[in-house]
Short mmCIF file of C-alpha atoms in Angstrom, two decimals:
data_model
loop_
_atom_site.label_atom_id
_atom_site.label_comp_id
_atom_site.label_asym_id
_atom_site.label_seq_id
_atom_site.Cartn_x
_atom_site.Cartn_y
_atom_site.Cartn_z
CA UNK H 1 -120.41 34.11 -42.03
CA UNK H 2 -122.30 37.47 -43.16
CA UNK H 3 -120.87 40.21 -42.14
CA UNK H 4 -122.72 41.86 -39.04
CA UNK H 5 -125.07 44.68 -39.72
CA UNK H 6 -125.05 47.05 -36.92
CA UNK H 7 -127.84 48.86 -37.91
CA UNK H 8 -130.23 45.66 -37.42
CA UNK H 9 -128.73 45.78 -33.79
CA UNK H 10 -130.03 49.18 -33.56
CA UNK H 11 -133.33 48.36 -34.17
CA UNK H 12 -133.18 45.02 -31.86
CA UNK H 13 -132.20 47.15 -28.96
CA UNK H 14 -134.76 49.24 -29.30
CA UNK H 15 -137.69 46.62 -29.75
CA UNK H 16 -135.78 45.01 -26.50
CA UNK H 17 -136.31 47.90 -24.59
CA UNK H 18 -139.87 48.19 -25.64
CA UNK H 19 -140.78 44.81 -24.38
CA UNK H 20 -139.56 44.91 -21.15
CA UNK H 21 -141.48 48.23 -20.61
CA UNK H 22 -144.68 46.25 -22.19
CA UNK H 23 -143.94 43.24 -19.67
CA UNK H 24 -143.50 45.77 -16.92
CA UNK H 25 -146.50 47.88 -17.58
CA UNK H 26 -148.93 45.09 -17.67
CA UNK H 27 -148.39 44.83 -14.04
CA UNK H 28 -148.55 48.54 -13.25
CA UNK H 29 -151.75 49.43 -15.36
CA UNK H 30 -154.00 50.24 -12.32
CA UNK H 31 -151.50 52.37 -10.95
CA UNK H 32 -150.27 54.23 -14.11
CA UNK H 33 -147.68 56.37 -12.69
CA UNK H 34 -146.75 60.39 -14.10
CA UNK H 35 -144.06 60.14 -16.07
CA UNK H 36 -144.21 64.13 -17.47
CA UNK H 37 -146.11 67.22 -16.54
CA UNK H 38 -145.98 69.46 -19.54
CA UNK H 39 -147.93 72.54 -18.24
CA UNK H 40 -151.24 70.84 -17.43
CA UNK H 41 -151.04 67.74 -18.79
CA UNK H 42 -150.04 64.83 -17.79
CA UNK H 43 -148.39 61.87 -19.49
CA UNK H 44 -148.43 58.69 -17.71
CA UNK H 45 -146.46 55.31 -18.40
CA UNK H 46 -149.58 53.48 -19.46
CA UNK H 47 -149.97 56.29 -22.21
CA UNK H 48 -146.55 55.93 -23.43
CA UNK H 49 -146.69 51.93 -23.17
CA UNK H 50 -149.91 52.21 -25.68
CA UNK H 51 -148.28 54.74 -27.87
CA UNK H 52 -145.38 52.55 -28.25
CA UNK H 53 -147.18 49.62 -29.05
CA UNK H 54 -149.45 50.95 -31.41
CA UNK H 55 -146.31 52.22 -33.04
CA UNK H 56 -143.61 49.46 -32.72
CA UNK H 57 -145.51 46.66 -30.88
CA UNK H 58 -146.51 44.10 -34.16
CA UNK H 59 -142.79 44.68 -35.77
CA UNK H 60 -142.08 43.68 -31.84
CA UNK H 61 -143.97 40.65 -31.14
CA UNK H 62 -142.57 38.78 -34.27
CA UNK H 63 -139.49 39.71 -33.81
CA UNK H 64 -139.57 37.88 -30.29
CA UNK H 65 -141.57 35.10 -32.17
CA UNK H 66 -139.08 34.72 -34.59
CA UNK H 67 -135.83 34.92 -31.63
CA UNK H 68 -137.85 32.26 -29.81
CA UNK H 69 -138.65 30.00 -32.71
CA UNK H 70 -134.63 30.18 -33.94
CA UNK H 71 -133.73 29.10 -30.59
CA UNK H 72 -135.84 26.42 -30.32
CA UNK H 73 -135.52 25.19 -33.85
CA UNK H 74 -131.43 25.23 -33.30
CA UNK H 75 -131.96 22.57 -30.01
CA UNK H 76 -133.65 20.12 -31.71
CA UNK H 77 -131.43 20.35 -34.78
CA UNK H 78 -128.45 20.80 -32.79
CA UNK H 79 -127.00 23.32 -34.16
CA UNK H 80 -125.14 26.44 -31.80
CA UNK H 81 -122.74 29.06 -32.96
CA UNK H 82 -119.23 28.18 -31.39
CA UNK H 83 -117.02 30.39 -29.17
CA UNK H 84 -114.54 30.58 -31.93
CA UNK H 85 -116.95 31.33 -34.56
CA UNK H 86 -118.16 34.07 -32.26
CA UNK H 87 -114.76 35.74 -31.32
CA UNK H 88 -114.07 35.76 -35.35
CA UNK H 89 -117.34 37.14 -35.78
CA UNK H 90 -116.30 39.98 -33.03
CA UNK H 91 -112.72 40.08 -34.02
CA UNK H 92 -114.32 41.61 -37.36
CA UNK H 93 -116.58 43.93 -36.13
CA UNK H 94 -113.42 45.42 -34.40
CA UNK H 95 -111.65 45.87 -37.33
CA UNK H 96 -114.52 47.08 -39.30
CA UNK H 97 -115.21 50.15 -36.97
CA UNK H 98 -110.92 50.47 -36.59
CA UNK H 99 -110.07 49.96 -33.02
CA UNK H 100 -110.60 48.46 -29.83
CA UNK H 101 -111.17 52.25 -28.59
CA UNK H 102 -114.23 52.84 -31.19
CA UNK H 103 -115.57 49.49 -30.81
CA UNK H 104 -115.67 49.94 -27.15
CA UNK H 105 -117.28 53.78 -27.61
CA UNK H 106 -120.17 52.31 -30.69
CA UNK H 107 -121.23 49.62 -27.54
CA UNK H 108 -121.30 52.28 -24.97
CA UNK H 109 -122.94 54.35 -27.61
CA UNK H 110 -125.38 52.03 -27.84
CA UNK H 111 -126.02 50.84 -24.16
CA UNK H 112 -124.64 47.71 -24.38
CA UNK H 113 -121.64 45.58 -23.05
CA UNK H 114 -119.95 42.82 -25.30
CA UNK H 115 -121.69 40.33 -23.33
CA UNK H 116 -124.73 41.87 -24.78
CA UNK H 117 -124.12 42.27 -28.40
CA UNK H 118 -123.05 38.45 -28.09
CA UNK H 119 -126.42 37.45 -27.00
CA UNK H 120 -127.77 39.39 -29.60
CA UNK H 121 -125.40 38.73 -32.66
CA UNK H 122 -125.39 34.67 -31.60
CA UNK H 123 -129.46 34.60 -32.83
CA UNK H 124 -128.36 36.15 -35.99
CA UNK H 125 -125.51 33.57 -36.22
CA UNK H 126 -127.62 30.85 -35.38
CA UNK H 127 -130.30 32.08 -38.02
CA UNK H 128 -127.75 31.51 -40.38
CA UNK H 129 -126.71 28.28 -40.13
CA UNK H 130 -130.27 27.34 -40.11
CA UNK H 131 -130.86 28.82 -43.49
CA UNK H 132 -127.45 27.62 -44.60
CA UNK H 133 -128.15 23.93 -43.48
CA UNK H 134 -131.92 24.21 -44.92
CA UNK H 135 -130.75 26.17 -48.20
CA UNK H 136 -127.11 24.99 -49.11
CA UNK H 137 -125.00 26.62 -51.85
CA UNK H 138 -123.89 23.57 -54.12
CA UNK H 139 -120.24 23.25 -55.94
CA UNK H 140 -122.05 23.24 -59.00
CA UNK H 141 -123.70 26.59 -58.49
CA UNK H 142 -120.41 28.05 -57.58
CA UNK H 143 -119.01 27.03 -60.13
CA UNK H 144 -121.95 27.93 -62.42
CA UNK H 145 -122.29 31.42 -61.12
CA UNK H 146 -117.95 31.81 -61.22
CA UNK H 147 -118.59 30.70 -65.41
CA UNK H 148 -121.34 33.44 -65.21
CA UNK H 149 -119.45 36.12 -63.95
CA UNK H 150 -115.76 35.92 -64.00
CA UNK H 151 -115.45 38.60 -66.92
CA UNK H 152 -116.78 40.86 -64.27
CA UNK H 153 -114.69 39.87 -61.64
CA UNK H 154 -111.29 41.12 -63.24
CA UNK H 155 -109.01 41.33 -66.63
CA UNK H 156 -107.59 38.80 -66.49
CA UNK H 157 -110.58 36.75 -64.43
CA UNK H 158 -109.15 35.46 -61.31
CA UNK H 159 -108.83 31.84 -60.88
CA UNK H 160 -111.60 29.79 -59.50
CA UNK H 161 -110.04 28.46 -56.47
CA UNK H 162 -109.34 32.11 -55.32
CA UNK H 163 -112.53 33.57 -55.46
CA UNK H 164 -114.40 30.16 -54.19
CA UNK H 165 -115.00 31.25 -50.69
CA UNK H 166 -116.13 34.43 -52.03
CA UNK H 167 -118.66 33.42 -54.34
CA UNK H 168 -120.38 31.26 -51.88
CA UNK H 169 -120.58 33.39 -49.32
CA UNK H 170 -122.50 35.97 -52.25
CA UNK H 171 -125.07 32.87 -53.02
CA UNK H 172 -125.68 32.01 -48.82
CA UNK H 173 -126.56 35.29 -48.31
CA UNK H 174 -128.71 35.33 -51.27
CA UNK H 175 -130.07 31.86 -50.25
CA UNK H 176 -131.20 33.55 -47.10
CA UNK H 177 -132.57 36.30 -48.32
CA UNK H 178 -134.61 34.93 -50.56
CA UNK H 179 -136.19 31.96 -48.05
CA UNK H 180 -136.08 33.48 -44.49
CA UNK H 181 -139.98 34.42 -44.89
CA UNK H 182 -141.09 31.31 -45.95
CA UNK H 183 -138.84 29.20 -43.77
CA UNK H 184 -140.05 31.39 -40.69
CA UNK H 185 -143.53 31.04 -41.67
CA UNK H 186 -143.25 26.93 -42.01
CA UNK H 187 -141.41 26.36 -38.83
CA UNK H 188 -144.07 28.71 -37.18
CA UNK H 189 -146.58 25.96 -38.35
CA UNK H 190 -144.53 23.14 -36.98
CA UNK H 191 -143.94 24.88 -33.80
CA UNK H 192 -147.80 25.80 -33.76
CA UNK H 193 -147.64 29.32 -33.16
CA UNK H 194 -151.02 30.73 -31.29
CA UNK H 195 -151.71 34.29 -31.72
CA UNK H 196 -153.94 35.39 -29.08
CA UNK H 197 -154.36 38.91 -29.81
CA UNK H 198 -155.64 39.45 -33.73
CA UNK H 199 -154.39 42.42 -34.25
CA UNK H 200 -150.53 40.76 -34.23
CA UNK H 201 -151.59 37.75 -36.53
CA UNK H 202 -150.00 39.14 -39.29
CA UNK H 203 -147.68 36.60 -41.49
CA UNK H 204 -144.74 37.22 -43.09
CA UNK H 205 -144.61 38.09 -46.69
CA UNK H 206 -143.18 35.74 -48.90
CA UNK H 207 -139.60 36.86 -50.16
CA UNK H 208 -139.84 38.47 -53.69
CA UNK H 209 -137.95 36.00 -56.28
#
């Protein structure tokens, strides 16, 4: 499994937070409470709501497109990421940031819980194995790309069965890379995906080659 990029997290809690204050607002337009008085003006929450959406709101919307479609793409495939999987996955992040003490301060950091950061690292996860199951890394790439590269790997080259593992978890993550667009754009058609404002019908671009 790819290793966990926090800084994606960043951005996911921030998106998070700017959809529930979208959901909330669209109740609450006709009363539009003050958030600020800077000297004679005032700032209201609608105002902020509209500046935030005109800033952040299309990256938004298909990011919650794309959460939604992920979700409902792993049900009918049947495919989940397992508690083990998930404590590994955790287990790394630990040692990556060097302690249970600075893991615990990054989440607070952050505003989240572990609970949390599950929820959010399990649609990355499960994005994964989707790709991986769509886009699989052969044996005979492996072993083409090991053939490839092994003078770069080492003098003398390490043996092939040692740096196996490795080399297929380069070409997944490449595999992903290079189809996510496309495969998010073609399950959006099969899931018929209705865009009801224009302004957020925007697709993907195709993954450069």
């Amino acid at each position: 499994m790819k290793k966990f990029d926090v800084s994606i997290l960043s951005v996911a809690i921030l998106l998070t937070g700017l959809a529930v204050l979208g959901v909330y607002q669209a109740g609450e337009a006709k009363k539009d409470p003050v958030l600020v008085k800077a000297g004679d003006t005032s700032i209201t929450q609608y105002q902020l709501y509209d500046e935030m959406k005109n800033t952040y709101g299309k990256q938004m919307i298909h990011e919650m497109v794309a959460q939604s479609l992920i979700s409902q793409e792993a049900k009918a495939q049947k495919i989940q990421v397992t508690k083990e999987e998930m404590d590994k996955e955790i287990a790394s992040m630990k040692q990556q940031v060097g302690s249970e003490e600075a893991f615990q301060s990054y989440l607070q950091g952050m505003g989240l819980d572990e609970q949390k950061l599950r929820e959010k690292m399990s649609v990355l996860m499960t994005r994964d194995k989707l790709l991986d199951k769509a886009f699989p890394v052969t044996d005979e790439q492996v072993k083409q790309y090991y053939d490839e590269n092994k003078q770069q790997m080492g003098s003398p080259a390490p043996e092939f069965e040692k740096v196996r593992d490795q080399i297929k978890s380069v070409l997944a993550d490449k595999n992903r890379s290079e189809n996510y667009n496309n495969w998010l754009n073609d399950i959006q058609k099969n899931h018929k995906v209705e865009w009801y404002d224009p302004s957020f019908d925007e697709p993907s671009k195709p993954a450069a080659g």
